[in-house]
mmCIF file of C-alpha atoms and ligand atoms in Angstrom:
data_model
loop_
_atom_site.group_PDB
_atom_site.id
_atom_site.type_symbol
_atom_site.label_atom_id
_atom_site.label_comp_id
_atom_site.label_asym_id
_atom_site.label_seq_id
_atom_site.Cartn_x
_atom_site.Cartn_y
_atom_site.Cartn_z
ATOM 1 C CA UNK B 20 0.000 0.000 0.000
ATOM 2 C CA UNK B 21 1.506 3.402 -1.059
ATOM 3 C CA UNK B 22 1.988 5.692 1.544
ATOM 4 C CA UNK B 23 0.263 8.835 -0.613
ATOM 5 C CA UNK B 24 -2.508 5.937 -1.123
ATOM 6 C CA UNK B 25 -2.627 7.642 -4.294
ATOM 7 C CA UNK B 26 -3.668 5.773 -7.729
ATOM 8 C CA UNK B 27 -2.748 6.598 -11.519
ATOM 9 C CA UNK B 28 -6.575 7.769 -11.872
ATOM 10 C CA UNK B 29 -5.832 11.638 -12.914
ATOM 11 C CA UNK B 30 -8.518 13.647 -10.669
ATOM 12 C CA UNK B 31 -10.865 15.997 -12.780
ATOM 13 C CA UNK B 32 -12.521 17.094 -9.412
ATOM 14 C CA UNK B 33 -13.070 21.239 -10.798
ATOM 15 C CA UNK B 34 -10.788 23.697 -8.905
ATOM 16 C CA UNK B 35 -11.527 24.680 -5.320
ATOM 17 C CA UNK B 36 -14.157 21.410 -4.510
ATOM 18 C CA UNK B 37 -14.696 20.241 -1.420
ATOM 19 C CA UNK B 38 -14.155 16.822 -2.602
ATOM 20 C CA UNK B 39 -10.493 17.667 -2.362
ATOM 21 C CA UNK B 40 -10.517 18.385 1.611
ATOM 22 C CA UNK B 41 -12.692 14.731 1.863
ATOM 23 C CA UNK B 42 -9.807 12.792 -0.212
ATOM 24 C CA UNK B 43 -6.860 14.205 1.668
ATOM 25 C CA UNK B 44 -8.898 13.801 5.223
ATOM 26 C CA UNK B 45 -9.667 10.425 4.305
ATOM 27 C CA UNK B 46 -5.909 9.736 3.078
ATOM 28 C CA UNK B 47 -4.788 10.904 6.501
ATOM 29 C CA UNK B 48 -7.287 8.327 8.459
ATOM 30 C CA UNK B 49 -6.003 5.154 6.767
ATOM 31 C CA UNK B 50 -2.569 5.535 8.713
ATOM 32 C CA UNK B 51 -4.029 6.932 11.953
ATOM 33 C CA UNK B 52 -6.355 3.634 11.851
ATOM 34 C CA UNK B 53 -3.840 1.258 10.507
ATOM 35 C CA UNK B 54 -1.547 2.073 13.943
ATOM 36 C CA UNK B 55 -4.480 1.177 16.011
ATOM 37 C CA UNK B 56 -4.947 -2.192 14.749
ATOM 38 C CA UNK B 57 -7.263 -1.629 11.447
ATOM 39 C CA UNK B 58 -5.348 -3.141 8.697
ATOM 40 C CA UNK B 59 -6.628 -0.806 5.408
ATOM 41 C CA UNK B 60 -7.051 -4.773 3.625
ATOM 42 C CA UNK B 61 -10.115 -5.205 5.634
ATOM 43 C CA UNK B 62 -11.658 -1.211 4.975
ATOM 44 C CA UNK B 63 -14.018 -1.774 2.213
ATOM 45 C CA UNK B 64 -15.262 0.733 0.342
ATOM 46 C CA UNK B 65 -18.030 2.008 -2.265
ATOM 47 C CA UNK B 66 -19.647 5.445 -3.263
ATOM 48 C CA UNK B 67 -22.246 6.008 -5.251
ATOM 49 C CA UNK B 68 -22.966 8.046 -8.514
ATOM 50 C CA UNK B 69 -22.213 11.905 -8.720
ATOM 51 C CA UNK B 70 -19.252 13.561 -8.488
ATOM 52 C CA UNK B 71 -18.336 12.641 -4.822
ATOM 53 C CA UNK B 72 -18.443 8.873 -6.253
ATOM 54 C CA UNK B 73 -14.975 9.429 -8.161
ATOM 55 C CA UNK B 74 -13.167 9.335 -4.720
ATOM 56 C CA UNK B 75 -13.358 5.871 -5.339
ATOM 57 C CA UNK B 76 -11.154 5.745 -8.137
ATOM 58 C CA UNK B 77 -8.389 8.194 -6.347
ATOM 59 C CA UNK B 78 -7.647 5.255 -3.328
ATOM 60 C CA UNK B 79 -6.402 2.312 -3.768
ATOM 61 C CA UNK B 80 -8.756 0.359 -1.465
ATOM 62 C CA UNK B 81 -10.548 -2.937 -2.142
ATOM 63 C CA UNK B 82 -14.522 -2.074 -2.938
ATOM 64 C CA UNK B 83 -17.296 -1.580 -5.654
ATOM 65 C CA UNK B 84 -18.941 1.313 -7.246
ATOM 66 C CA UNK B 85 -22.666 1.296 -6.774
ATOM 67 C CA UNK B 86 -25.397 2.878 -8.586
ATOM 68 C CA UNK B 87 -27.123 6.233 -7.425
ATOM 69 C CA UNK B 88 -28.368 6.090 -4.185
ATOM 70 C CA UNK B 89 -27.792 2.130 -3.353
ATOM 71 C CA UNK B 90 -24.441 2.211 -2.101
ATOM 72 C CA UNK B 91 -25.551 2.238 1.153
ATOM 73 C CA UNK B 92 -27.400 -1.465 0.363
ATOM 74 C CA UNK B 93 -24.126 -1.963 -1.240
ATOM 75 C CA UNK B 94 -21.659 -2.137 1.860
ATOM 76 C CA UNK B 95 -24.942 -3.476 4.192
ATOM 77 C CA UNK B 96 -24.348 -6.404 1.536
ATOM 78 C CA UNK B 97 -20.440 -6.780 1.865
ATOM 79 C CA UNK B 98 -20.642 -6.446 5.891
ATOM 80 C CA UNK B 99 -23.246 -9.376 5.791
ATOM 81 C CA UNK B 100 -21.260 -11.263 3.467
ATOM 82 C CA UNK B 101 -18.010 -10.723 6.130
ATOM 83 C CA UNK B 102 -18.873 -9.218 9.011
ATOM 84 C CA UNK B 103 -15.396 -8.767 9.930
ATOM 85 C CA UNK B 104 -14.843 -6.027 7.484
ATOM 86 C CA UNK B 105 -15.036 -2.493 7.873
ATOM 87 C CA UNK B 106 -17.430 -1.016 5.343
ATOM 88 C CA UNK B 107 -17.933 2.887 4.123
ATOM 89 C CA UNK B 108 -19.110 4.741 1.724
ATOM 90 C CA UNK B 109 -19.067 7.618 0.135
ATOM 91 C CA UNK B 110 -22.651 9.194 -0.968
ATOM 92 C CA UNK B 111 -23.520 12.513 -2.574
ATOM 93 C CA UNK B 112 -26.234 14.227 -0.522
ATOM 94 C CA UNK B 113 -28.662 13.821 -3.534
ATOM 95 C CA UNK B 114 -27.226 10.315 -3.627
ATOM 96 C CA UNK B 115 -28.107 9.611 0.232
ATOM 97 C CA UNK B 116 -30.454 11.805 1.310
ATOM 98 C CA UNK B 117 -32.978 11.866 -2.436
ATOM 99 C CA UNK B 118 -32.976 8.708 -4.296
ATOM 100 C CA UNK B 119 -31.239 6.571 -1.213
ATOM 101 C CA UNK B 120 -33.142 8.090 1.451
ATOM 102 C CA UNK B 121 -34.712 4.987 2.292
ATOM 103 C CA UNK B 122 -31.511 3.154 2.758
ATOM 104 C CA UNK B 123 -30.220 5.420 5.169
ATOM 105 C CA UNK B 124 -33.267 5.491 7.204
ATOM 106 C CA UNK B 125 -33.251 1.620 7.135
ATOM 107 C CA UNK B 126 -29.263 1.431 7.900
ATOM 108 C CA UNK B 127 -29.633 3.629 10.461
ATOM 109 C CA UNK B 128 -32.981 1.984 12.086
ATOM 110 C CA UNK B 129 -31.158 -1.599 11.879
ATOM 111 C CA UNK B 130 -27.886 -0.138 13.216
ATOM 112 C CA UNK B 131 -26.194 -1.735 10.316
ATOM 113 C CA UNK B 132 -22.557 -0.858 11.273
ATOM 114 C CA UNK B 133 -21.632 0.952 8.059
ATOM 115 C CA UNK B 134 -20.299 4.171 7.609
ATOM 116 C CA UNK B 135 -21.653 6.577 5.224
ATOM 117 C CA UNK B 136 -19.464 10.052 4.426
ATOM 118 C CA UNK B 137 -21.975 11.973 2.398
ATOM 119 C CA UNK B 138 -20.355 14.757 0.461
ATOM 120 C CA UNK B 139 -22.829 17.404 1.377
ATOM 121 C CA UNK B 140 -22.768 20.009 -1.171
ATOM 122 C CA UNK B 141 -26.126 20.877 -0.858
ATOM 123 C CA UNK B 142 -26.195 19.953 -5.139
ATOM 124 C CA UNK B 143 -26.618 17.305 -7.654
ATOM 125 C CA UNK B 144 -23.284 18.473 -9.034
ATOM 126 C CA UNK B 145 -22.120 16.350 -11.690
ATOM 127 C CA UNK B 146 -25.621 16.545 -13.470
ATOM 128 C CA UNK B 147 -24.976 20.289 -13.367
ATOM 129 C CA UNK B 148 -26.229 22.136 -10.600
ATOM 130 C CA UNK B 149 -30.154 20.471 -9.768
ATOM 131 C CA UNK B 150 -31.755 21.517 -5.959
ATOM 132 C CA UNK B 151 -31.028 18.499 -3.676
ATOM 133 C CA UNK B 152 -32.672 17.658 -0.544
ATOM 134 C CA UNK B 153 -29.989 19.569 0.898
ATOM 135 C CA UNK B 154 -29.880 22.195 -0.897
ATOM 136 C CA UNK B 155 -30.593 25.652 1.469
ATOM 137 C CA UNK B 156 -33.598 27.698 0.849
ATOM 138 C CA UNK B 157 -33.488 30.514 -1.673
ATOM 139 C CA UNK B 158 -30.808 27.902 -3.733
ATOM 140 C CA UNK B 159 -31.362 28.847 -7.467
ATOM 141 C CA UNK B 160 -30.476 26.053 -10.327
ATOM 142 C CA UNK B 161 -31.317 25.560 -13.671
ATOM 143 C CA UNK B 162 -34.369 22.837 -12.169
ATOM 144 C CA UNK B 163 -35.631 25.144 -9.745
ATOM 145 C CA UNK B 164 -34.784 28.631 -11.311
ATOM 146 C CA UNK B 165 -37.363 30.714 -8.757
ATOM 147 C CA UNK B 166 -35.381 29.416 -4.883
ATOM 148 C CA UNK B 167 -36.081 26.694 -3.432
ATOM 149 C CA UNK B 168 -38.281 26.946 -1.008
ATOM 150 C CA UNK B 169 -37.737 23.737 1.414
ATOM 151 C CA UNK B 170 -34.801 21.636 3.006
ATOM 152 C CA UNK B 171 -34.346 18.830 5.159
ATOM 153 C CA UNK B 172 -32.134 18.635 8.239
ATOM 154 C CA UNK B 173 -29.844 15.735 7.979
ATOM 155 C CA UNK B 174 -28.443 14.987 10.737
ATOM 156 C CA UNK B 175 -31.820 15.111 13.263
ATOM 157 C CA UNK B 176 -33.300 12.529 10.274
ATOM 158 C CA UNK B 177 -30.635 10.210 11.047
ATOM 159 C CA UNK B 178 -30.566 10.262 14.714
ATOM 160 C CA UNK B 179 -34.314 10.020 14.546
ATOM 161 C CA UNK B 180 -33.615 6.662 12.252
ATOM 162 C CA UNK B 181 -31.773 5.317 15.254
ATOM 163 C CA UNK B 182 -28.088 6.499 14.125
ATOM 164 C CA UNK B 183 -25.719 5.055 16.505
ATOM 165 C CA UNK B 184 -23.044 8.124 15.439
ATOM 166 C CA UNK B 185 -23.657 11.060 13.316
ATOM 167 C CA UNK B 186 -21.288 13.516 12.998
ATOM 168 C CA UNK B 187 -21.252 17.045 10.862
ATOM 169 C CA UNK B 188 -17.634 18.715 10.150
ATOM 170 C CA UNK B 189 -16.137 20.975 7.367
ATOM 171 C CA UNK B 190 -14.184 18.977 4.938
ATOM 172 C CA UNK B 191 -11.002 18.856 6.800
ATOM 173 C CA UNK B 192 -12.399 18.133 10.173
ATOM 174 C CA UNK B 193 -13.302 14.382 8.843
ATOM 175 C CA UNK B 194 -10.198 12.734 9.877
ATOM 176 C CA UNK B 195 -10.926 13.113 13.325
ATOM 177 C CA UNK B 196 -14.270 12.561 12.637
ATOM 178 C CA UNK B 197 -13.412 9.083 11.180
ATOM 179 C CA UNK B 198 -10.496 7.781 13.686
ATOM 180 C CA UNK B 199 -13.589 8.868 16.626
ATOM 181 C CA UNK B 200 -16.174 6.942 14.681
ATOM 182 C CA UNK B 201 -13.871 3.560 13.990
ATOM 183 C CA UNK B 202 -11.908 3.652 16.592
ATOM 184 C CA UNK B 203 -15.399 3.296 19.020
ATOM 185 C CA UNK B 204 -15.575 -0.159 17.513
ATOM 186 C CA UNK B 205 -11.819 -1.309 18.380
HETATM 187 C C1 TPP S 309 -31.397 6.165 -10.365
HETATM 188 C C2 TPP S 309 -30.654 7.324 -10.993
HETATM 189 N N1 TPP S 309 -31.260 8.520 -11.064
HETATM 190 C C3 TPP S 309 -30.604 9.565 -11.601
HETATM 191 C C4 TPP S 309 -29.334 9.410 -12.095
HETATM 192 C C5 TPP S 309 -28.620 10.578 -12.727
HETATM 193 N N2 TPP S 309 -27.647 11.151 -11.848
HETATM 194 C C6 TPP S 309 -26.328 10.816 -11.900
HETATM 195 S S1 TPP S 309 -25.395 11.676 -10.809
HETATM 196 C C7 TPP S 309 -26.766 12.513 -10.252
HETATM 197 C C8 TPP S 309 -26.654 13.581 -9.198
HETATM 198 C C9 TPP S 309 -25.652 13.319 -8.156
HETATM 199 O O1 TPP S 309 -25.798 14.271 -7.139
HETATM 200 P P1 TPP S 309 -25.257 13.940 -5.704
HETATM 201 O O2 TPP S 309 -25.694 12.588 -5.276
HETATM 202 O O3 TPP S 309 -25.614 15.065 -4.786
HETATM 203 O O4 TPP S 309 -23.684 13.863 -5.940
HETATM 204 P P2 TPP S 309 -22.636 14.995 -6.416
HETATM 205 O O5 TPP S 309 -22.567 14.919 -7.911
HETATM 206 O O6 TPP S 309 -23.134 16.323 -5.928
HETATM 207 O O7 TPP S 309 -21.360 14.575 -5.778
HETATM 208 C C10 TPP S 309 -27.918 12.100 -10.899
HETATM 209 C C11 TPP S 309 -29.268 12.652 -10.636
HETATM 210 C C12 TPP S 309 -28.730 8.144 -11.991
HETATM 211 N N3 TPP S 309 -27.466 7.930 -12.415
HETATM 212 N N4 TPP S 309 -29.410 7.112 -11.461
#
């Protein structure tokens, strides 16, 4: 395993994303965990479709893409199949919280033991700038051209659901907010 845990997959992220802070917090983790016992051979991963998904292609961990919205059934899957893996994934908020919403409610509800790092841009980016359920009132895109005029609260939805750990951070902040959430299961 490379110690960048870079690949050869060029990144065509645009300029300035958020994505970027994600990658390089989630980069950081893999040693952190690794020297407390969590060898990255058994950290699974998957993301789903949007831009967020291409993380997948910029770490050279063992996983499979999903489709939009169903990675979260994806890695519930993979942790049945071996519970002795770590699973995550990476979801787009229109990803988890639109056409996936179900899954996350139902992950959540069954305490699943998954981990699910939605990239919360408060867009559906890669199809060009569409309101998501996230997406803050007054948010003007080429779908909803007058403001949007309601959002949904993420986090409360999840701990409602029976979320055993939710956590909410700028980009940067998720390395800690990964090594706290693994590292309870150690
Ligand atoms: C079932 C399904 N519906 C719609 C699409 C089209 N689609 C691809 S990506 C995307 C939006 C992704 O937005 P989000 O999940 O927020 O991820 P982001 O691009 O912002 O990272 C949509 C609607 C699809 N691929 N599959």
């Amino acid at each position: 395993m490379s110690d960048e845990l870079t690949t050869t997959v060029e990144n065509t992220w645009c300029a300035g994303c958020g994505n970027f802070g994600i990658l390089s917090a989630f980069r950081k983790a893999i040693p952190k965990l690794e020297k407390q016992g969590i060898n990255p051979k058994h950290l699974i991963i998957s993301a789903g479709i949007g831009c967020h998904g291409k993380i997948f292609d910029y770490v050279p961990l063992s996983g499979m893409y999903s489709l939009h919205g169903r990675s979260m059934a994806t890695v519930q899957g993979i942790k049945l199949g071996n519970p002795n893996l770590k699973v995550l994934t990476f979801a787009g908020d229109g990803d988890a919280f639109g056409e996936g919403i179900s899954h996350m409610i139902f992950a959540a509800k069954r305490n699943a033991d998954i981990t699910v790092i939605v990239h919360n841009n408060g867009t559906y980016a890669l199809t060009t700038g569409q309101f998501s359920p996230t997406s803050q009132k007054g948010f003007k895109g080429p779908s909803l051209p007058s403001g949007n005029i309601e959002t949904i609260e993420p986090l409360s939805l999840m701990l409602e659901a029976g979320a055993s750990f939710v956590a909410r951070g700028y980009a940067d902040v998720l390395t800690t907010l990964l090594i706290l959430w693994l590292k309870q299961y150690t």
